[in-house]
PDB file of C-alpha atoms in Angstrom:
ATOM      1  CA  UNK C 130       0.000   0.000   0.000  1.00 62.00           C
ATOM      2  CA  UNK C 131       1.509   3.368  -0.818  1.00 80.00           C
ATOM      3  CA  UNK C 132       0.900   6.003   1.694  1.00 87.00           C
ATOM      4  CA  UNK C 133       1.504   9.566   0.980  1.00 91.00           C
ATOM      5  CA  UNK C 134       4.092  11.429   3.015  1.00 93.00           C
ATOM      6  CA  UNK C 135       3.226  13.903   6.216  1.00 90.00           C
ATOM      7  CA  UNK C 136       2.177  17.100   4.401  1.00 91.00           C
ATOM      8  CA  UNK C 137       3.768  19.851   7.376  1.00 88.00           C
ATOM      9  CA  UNK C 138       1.952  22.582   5.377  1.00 87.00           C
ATOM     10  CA  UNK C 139      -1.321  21.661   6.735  1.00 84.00           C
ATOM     11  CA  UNK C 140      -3.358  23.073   9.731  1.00 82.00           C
ATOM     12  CA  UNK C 141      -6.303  23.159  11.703  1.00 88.00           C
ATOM     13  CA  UNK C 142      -9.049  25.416  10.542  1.00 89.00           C
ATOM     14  CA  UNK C 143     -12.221  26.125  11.938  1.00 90.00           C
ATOM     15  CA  UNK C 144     -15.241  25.199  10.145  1.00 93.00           C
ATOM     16  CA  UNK C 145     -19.239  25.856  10.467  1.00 95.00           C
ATOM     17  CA  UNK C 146     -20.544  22.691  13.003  1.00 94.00           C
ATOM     18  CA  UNK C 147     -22.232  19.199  10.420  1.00 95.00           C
ATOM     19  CA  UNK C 148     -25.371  20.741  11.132  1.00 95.00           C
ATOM     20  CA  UNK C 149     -25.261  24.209  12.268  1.00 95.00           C
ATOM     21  CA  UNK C 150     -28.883  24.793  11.602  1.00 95.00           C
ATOM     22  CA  UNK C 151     -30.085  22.035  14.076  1.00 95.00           C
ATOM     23  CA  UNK C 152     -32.973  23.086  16.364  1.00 94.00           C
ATOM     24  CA  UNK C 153     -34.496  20.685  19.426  1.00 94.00           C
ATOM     25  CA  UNK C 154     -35.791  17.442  19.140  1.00 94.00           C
ATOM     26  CA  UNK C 155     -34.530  17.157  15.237  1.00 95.00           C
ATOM     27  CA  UNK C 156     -33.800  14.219  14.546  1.00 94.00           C
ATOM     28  CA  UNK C 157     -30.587  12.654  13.203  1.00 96.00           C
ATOM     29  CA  UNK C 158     -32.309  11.096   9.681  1.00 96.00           C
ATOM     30  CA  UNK C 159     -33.247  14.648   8.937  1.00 95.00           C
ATOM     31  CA  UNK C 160     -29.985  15.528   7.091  1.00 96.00           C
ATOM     32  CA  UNK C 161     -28.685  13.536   4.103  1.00 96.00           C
ATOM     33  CA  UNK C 162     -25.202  13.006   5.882  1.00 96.00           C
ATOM     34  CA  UNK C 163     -27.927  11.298   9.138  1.00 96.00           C
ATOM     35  CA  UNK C 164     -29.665   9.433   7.092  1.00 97.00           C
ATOM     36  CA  UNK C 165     -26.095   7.720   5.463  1.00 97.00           C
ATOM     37  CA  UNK C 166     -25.089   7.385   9.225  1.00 96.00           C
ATOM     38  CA  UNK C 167     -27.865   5.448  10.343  1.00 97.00           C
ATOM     39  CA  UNK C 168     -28.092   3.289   7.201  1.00 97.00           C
ATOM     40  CA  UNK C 169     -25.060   1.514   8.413  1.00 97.00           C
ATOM     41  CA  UNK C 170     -27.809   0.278  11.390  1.00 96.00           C
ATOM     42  CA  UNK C 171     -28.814  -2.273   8.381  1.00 97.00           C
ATOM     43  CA  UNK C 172     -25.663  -4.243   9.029  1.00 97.00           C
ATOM     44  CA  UNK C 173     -26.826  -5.492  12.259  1.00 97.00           C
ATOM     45  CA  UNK C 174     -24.636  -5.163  15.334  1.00 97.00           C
ATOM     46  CA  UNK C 175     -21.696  -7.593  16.876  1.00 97.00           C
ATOM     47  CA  UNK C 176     -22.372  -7.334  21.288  1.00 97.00           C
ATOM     48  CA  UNK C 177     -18.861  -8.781  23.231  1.00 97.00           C
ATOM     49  CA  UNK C 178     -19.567  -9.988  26.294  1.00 97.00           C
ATOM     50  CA  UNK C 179     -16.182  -8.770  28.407  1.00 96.00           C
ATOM     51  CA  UNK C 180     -16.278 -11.705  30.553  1.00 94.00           C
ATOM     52  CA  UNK C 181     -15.802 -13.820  27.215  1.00 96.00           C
ATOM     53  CA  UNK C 182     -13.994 -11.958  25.317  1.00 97.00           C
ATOM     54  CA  UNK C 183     -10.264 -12.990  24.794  1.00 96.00           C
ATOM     55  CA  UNK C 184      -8.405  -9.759  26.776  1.00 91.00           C
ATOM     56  CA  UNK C 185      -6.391  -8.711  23.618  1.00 92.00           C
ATOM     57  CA  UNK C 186      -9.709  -8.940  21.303  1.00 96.00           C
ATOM     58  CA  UNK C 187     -11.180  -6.229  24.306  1.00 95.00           C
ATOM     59  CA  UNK C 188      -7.838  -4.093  24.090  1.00 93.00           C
ATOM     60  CA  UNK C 189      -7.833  -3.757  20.429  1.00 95.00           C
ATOM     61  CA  UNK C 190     -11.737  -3.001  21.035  1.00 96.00           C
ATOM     62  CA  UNK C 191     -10.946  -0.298  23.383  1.00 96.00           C
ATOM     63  CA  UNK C 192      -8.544   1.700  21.424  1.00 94.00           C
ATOM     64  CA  UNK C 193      -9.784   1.826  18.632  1.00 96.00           C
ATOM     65  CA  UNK C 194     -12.946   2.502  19.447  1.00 97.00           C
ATOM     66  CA  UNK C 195     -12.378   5.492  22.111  1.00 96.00           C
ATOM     67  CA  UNK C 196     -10.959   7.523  19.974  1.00 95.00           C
ATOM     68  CA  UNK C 197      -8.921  10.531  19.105  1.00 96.00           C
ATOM     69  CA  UNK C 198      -7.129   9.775  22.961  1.00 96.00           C
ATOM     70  CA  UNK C 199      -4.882  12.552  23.921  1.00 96.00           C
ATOM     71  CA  UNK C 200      -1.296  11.450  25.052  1.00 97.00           C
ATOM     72  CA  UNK C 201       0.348  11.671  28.345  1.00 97.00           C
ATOM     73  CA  UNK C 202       3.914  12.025  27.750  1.00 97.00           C
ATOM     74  CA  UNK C 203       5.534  11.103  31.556  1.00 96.00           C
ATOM     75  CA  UNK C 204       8.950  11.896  32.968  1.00 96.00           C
ATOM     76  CA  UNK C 205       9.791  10.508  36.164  1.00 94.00           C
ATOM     77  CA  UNK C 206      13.351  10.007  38.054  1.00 93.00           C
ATOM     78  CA  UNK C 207      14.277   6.902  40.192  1.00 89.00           C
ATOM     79  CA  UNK C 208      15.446   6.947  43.526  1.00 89.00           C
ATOM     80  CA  UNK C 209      18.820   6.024  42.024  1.00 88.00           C
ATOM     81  CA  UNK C 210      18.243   9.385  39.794  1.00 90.00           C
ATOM     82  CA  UNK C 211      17.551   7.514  36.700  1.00 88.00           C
ATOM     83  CA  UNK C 212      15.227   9.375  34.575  1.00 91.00           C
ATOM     84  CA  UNK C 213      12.270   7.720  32.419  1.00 90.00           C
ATOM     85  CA  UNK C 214      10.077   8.621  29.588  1.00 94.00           C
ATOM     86  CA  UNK C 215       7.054   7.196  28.361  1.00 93.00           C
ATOM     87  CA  UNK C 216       4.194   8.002  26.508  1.00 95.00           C
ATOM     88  CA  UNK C 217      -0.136   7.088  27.989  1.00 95.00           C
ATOM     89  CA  UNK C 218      -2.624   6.905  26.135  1.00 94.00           C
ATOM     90  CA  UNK C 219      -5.155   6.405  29.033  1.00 94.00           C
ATOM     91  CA  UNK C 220      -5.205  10.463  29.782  1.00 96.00           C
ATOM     92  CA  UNK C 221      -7.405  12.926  30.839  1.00 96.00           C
ATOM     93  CA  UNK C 222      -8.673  15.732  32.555  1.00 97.00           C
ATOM     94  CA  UNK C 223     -10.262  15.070  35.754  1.00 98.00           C
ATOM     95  CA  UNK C 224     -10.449  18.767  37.104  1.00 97.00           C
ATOM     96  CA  UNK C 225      -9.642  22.280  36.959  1.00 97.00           C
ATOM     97  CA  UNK C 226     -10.081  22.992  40.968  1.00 97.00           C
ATOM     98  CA  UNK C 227      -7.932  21.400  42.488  1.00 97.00           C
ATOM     99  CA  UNK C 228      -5.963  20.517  38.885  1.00 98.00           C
ATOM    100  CA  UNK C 229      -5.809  17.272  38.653  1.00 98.00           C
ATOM    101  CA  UNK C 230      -5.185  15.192  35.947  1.00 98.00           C
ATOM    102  CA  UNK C 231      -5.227  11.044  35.609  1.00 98.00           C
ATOM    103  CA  UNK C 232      -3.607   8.329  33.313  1.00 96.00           C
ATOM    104  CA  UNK C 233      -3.622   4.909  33.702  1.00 95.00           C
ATOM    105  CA  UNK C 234      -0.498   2.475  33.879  1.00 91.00           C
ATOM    106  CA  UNK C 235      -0.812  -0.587  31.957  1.00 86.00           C
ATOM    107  CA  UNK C 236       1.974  -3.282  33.685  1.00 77.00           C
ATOM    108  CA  UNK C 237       3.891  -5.175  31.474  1.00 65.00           C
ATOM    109  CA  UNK C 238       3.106  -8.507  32.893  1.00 58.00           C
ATOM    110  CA  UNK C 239       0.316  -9.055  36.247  1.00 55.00           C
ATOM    111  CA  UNK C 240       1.842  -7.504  39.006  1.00 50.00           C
ATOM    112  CA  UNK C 241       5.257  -6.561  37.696  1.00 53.00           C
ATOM    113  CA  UNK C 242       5.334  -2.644  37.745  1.00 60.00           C
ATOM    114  CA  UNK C 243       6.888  -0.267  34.746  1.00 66.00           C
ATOM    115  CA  UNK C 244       9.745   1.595  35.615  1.00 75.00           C
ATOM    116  CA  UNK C 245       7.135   4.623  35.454  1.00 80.00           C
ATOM    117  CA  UNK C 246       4.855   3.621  38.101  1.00 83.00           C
ATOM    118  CA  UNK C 247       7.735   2.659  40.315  1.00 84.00           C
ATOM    119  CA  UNK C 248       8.954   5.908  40.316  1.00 87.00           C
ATOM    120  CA  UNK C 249       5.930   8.088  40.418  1.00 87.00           C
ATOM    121  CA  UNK C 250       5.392   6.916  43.805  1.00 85.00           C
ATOM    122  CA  UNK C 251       8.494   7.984  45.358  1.00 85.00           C
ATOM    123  CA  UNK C 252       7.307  11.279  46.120  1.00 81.00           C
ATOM    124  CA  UNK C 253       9.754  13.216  43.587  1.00 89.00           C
ATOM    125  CA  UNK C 254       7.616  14.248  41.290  1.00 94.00           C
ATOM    126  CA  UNK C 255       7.038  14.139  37.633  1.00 96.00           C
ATOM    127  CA  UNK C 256       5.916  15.862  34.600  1.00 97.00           C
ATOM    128  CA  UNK C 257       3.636  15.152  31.473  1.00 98.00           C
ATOM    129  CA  UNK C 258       4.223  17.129  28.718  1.00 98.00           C
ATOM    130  CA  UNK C 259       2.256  16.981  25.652  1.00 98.00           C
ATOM    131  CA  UNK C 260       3.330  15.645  22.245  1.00 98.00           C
ATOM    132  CA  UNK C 261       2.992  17.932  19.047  1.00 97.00           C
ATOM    133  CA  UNK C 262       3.554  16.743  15.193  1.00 96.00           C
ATOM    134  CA  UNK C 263       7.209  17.840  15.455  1.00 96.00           C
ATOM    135  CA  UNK C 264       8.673  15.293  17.808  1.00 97.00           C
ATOM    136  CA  UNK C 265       6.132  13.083  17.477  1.00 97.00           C
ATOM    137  CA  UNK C 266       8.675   9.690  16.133  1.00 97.00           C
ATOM    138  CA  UNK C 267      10.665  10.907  19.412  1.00 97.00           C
ATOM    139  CA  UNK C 268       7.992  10.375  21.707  1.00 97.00           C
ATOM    140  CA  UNK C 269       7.083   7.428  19.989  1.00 97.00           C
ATOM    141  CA  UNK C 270      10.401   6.194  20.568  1.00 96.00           C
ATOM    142  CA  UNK C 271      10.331   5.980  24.437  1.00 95.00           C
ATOM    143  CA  UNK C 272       8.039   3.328  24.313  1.00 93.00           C
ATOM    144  CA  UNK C 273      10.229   0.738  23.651  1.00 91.00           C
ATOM    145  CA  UNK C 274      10.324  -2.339  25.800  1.00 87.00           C
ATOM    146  CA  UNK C 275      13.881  -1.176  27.376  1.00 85.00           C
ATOM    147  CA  UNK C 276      15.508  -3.450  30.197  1.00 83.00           C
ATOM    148  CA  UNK C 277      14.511  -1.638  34.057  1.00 78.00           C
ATOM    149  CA  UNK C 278      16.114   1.370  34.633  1.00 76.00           C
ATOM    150  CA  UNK C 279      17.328   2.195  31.064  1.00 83.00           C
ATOM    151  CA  UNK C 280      17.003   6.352  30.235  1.00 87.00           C
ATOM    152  CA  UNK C 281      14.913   6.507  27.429  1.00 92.00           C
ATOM    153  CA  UNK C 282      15.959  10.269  26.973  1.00 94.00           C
ATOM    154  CA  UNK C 283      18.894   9.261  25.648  1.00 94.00           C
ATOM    155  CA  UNK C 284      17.442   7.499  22.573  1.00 95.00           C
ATOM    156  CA  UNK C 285      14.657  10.079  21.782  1.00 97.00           C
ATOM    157  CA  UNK C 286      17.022  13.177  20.864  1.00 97.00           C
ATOM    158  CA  UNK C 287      14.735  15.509  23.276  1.00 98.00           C
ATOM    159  CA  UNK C 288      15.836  18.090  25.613  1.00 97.00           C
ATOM    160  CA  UNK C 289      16.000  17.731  29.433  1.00 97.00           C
ATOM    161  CA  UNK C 290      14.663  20.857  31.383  1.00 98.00           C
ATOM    162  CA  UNK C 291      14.676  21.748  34.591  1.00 97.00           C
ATOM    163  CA  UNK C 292      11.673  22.469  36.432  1.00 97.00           C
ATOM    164  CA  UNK C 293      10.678  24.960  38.991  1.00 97.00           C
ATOM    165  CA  UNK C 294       9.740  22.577  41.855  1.00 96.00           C
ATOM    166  CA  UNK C 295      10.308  18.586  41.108  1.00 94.00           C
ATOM    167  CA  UNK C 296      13.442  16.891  40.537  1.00 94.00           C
ATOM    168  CA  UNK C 297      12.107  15.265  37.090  1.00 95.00           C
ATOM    169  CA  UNK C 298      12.944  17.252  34.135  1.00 97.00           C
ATOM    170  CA  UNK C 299      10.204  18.560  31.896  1.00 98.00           C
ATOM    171  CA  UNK C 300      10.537  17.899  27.736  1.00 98.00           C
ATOM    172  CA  UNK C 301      12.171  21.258  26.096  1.00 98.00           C
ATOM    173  CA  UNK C 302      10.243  20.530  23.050  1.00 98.00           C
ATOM    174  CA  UNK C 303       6.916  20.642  24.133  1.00 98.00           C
ATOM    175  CA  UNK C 304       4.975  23.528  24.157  1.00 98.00           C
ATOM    176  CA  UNK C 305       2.608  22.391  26.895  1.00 98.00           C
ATOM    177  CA  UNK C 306       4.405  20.663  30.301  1.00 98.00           C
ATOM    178  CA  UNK C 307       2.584  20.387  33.731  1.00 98.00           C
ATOM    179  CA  UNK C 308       4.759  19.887  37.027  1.00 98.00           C
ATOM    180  CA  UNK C 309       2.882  17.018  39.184  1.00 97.00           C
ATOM    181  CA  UNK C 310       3.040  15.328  42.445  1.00 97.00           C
ATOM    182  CA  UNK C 311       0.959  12.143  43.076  1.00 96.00           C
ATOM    183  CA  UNK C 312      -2.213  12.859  44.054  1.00 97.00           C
ATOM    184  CA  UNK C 313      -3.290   9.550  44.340  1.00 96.00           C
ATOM    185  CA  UNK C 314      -2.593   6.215  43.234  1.00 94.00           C
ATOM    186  CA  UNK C 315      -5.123   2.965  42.361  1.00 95.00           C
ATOM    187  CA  UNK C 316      -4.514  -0.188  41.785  1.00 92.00           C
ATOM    188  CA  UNK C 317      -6.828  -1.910  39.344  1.00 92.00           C
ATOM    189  CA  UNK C 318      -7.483  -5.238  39.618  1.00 91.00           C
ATOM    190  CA  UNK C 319      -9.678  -7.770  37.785  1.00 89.00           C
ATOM    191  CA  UNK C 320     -12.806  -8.344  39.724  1.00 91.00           C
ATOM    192  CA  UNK C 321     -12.519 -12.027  39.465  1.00 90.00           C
ATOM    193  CA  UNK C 322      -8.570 -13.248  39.501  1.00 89.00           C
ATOM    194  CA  UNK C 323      -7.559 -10.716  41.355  1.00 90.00           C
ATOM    195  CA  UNK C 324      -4.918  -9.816  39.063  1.00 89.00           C
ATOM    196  CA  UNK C 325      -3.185  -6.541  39.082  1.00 86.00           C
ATOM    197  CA  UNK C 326      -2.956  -5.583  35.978  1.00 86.00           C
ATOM    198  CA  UNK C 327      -2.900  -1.455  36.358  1.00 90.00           C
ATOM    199  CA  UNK C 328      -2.434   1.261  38.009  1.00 93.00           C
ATOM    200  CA  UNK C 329      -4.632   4.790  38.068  1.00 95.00           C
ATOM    201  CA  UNK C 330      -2.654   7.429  38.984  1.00 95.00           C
ATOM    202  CA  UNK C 331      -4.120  10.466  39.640  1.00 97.00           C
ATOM    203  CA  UNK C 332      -1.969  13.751  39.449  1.00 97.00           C
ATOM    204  CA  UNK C 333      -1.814  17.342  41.264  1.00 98.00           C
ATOM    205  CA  UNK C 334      -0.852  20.069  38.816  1.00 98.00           C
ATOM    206  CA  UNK C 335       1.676  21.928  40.704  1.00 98.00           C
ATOM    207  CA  UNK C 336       2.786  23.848  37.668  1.00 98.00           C
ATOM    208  CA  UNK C 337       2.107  24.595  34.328  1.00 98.00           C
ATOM    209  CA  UNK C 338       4.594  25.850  31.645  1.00 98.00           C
ATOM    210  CA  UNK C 339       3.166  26.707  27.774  1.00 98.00           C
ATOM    211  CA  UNK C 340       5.306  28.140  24.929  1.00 98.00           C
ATOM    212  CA  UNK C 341       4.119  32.090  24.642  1.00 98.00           C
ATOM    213  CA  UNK C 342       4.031  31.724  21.095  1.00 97.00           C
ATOM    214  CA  UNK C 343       1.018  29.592  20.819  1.00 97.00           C
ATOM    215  CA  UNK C 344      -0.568  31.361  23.905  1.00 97.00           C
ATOM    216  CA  UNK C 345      -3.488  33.895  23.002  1.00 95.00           C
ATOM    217  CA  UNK C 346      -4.296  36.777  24.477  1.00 95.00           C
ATOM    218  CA  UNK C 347      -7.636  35.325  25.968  1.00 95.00           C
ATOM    219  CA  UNK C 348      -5.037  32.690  27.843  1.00 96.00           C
ATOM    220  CA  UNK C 349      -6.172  29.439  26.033  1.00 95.00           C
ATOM    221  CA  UNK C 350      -3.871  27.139  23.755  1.00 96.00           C
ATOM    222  CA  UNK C 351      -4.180  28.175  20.149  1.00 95.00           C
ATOM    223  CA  UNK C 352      -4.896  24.766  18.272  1.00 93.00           C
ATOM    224  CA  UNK C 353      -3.196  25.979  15.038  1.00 92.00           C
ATOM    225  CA  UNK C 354      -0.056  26.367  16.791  1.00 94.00           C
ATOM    226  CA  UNK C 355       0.083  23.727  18.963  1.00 96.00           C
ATOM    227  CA  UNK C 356      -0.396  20.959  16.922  1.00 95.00           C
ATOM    228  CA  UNK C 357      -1.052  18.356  19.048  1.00 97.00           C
ATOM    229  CA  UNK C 358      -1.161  14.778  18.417  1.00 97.00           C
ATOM    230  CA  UNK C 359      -3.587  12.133  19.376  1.00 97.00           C
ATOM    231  CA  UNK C 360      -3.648   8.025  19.508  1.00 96.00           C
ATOM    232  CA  UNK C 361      -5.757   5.801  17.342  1.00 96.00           C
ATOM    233  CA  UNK C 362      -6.293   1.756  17.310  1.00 94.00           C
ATOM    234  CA  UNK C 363      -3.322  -0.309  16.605  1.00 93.00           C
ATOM    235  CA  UNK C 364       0.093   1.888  16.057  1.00 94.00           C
ATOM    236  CA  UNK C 365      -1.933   4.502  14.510  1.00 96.00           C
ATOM    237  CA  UNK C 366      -2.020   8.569  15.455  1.00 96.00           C
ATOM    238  CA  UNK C 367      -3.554  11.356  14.469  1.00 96.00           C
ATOM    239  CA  UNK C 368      -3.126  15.187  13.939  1.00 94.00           C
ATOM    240  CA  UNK C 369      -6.468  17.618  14.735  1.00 92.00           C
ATOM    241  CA  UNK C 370      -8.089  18.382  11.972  1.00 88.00           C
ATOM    242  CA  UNK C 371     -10.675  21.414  11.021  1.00 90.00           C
ATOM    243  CA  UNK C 372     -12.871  22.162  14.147  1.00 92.00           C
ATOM    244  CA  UNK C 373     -15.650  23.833  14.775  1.00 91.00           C
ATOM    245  CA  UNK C 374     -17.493  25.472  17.593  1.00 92.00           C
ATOM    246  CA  UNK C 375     -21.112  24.261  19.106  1.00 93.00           C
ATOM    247  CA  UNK C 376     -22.984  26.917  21.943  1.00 94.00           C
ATOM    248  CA  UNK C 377     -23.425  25.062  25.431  1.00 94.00           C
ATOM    249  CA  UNK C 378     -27.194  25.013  25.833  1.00 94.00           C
ATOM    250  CA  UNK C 379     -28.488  27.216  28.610  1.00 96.00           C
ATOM    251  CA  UNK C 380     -32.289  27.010  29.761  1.00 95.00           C
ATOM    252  CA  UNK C 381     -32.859  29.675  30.993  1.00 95.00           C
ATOM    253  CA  UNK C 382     -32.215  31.250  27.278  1.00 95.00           C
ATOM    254  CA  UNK C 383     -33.547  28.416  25.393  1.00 95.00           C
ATOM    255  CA  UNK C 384     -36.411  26.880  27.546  1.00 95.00           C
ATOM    256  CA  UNK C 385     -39.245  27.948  24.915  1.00 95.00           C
ATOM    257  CA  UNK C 386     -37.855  26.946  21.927  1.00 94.00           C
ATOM    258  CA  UNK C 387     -37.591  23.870  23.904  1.00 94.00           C
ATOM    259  CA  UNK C 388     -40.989  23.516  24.942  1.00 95.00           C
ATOM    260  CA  UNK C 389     -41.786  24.332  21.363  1.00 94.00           C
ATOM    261  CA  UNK C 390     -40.231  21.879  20.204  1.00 93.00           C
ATOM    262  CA  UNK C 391     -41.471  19.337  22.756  1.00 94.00           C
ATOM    263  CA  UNK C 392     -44.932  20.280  21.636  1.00 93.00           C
ATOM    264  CA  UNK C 393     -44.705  20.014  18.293  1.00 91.00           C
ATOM    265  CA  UNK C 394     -42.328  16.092  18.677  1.00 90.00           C
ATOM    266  CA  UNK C 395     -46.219  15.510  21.195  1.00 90.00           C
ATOM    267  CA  UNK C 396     -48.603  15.973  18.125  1.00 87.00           C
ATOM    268  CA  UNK C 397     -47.141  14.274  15.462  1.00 80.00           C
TER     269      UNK C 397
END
């Protein structure tokens, strides 16, 4: 299969919403591109039960079907004063008051720990910095199945920097780094073998350091700029594409259109 190269000319643009004329209670068959979407309903459906599923068929299932997943890109430091890298795809927000932020751990084998979530809970600190289409193969790189305690810094070609509070370094390159201590750590283990196979770490954001030049003036990340990349099924990422903006509902401003609309769904 021939697959064209990266084109580093394109960016994200923002676009009018796949329906920006939608009102309440429309329904999804009312557009031509809804009515192609739900035709694929013909094909029936496939259900898994997880209990039966073989656990790779379930991981495969998982991510590639929650999808774009943003990328946690961890450094941590040993006891020893080793330093690791390593990219998680099992990241998100959690919240903005305190900040704290979670990723999940997968282990390598039940019960045998990565070198990351040995040392995020020895109280040093880390960061996670976020990956952009630049340095995207380096960050890729660190997640290599390297023997315990090996620095993957040294393979990626990134930047250490020092940080303002932890003994971690944060990555140079990116323009989006938070400083964290452990908030909280979980183990997760299967509800019937008992098998720890994870661990839920959740993370205070002590610091935060973003590149000025993709910094607005209203103090949010400009997406153009930043270029962020996100993780797909298989080995597959992805860049952001166009985007578009959809009003938060309030019902105070909308509450007779919606009863309107109500009415109207009533008497058909």
């Amino acid at each position: 299969m021939s697959i064209p190269p990266f084109d580093s000319t394109a960016y994200s643009t923002y676009t009018q919403s796949p329906n920006p004329t939608w009102s309440y209670g429309q329904r999804v068959d009312s557009t031509p591109a809804g009515k192609d979407w739900l035709a694929g309903e013909s094909a029936g459906w496939k259900v898994y039960n997880t209990a039966e599923t073989d656990k790779g068929d379930i991981y495969k299932l998982l991510i590639s079907g929650i999808v774009p997943r943003p990328i946690a890109f961890v450094s941590t430091i040993s006891e020893d004063g080793i330093e690791n890298l390593a990219p998680f795809s099992w990241f998100n927000t959690v919240t903005n008051n305190p900040p704290i932020i979670s990723f999940a751990c997968n282990h390598s084998a039940p019960g045998l720990l990565k070198d990351t979530t040995t040392n995020l809970k020895n109280s040093q600190g880390f960061t996670v910095n976020i990956i952009s289409e630049p340095f995207v193969e380096n960050a890729n790189a660190t997640a290599i199945d390297a023997p315990f305690s090996f620095d993957e810094w040294s393979l990626s070609g990134l930047t250490k920097e020092k940080c303002v509070q932890i003994k971690a370094s944060r990555v140079k390159e990116s323009a989006f780094s938070m400083e964290c201590e452990l908030y909280k750590s979980i183990d997760i283990t299967h509800p019937v073998t008992g098998e720890h196979n994870s661990t839920l770490i959740l993370a205070h954001v002590k610091y935060i350091h973003v590149r000025k030049d993709v910094l607005t003036e209203k103090g949010v990340i400009d997406l153009t700029k930043f270029k962020p990349v996100a993780r797909l099924g298989d080995i597959s990422y992805a860049r952001v594409g166009d985007a578009y903006r959809i009003a938060r509902p309030a019902w105070a401003q909308d509450e007779a259109k919606i009863q309107e609309a109500l009415a109207t769904l009533s008497s058909l």
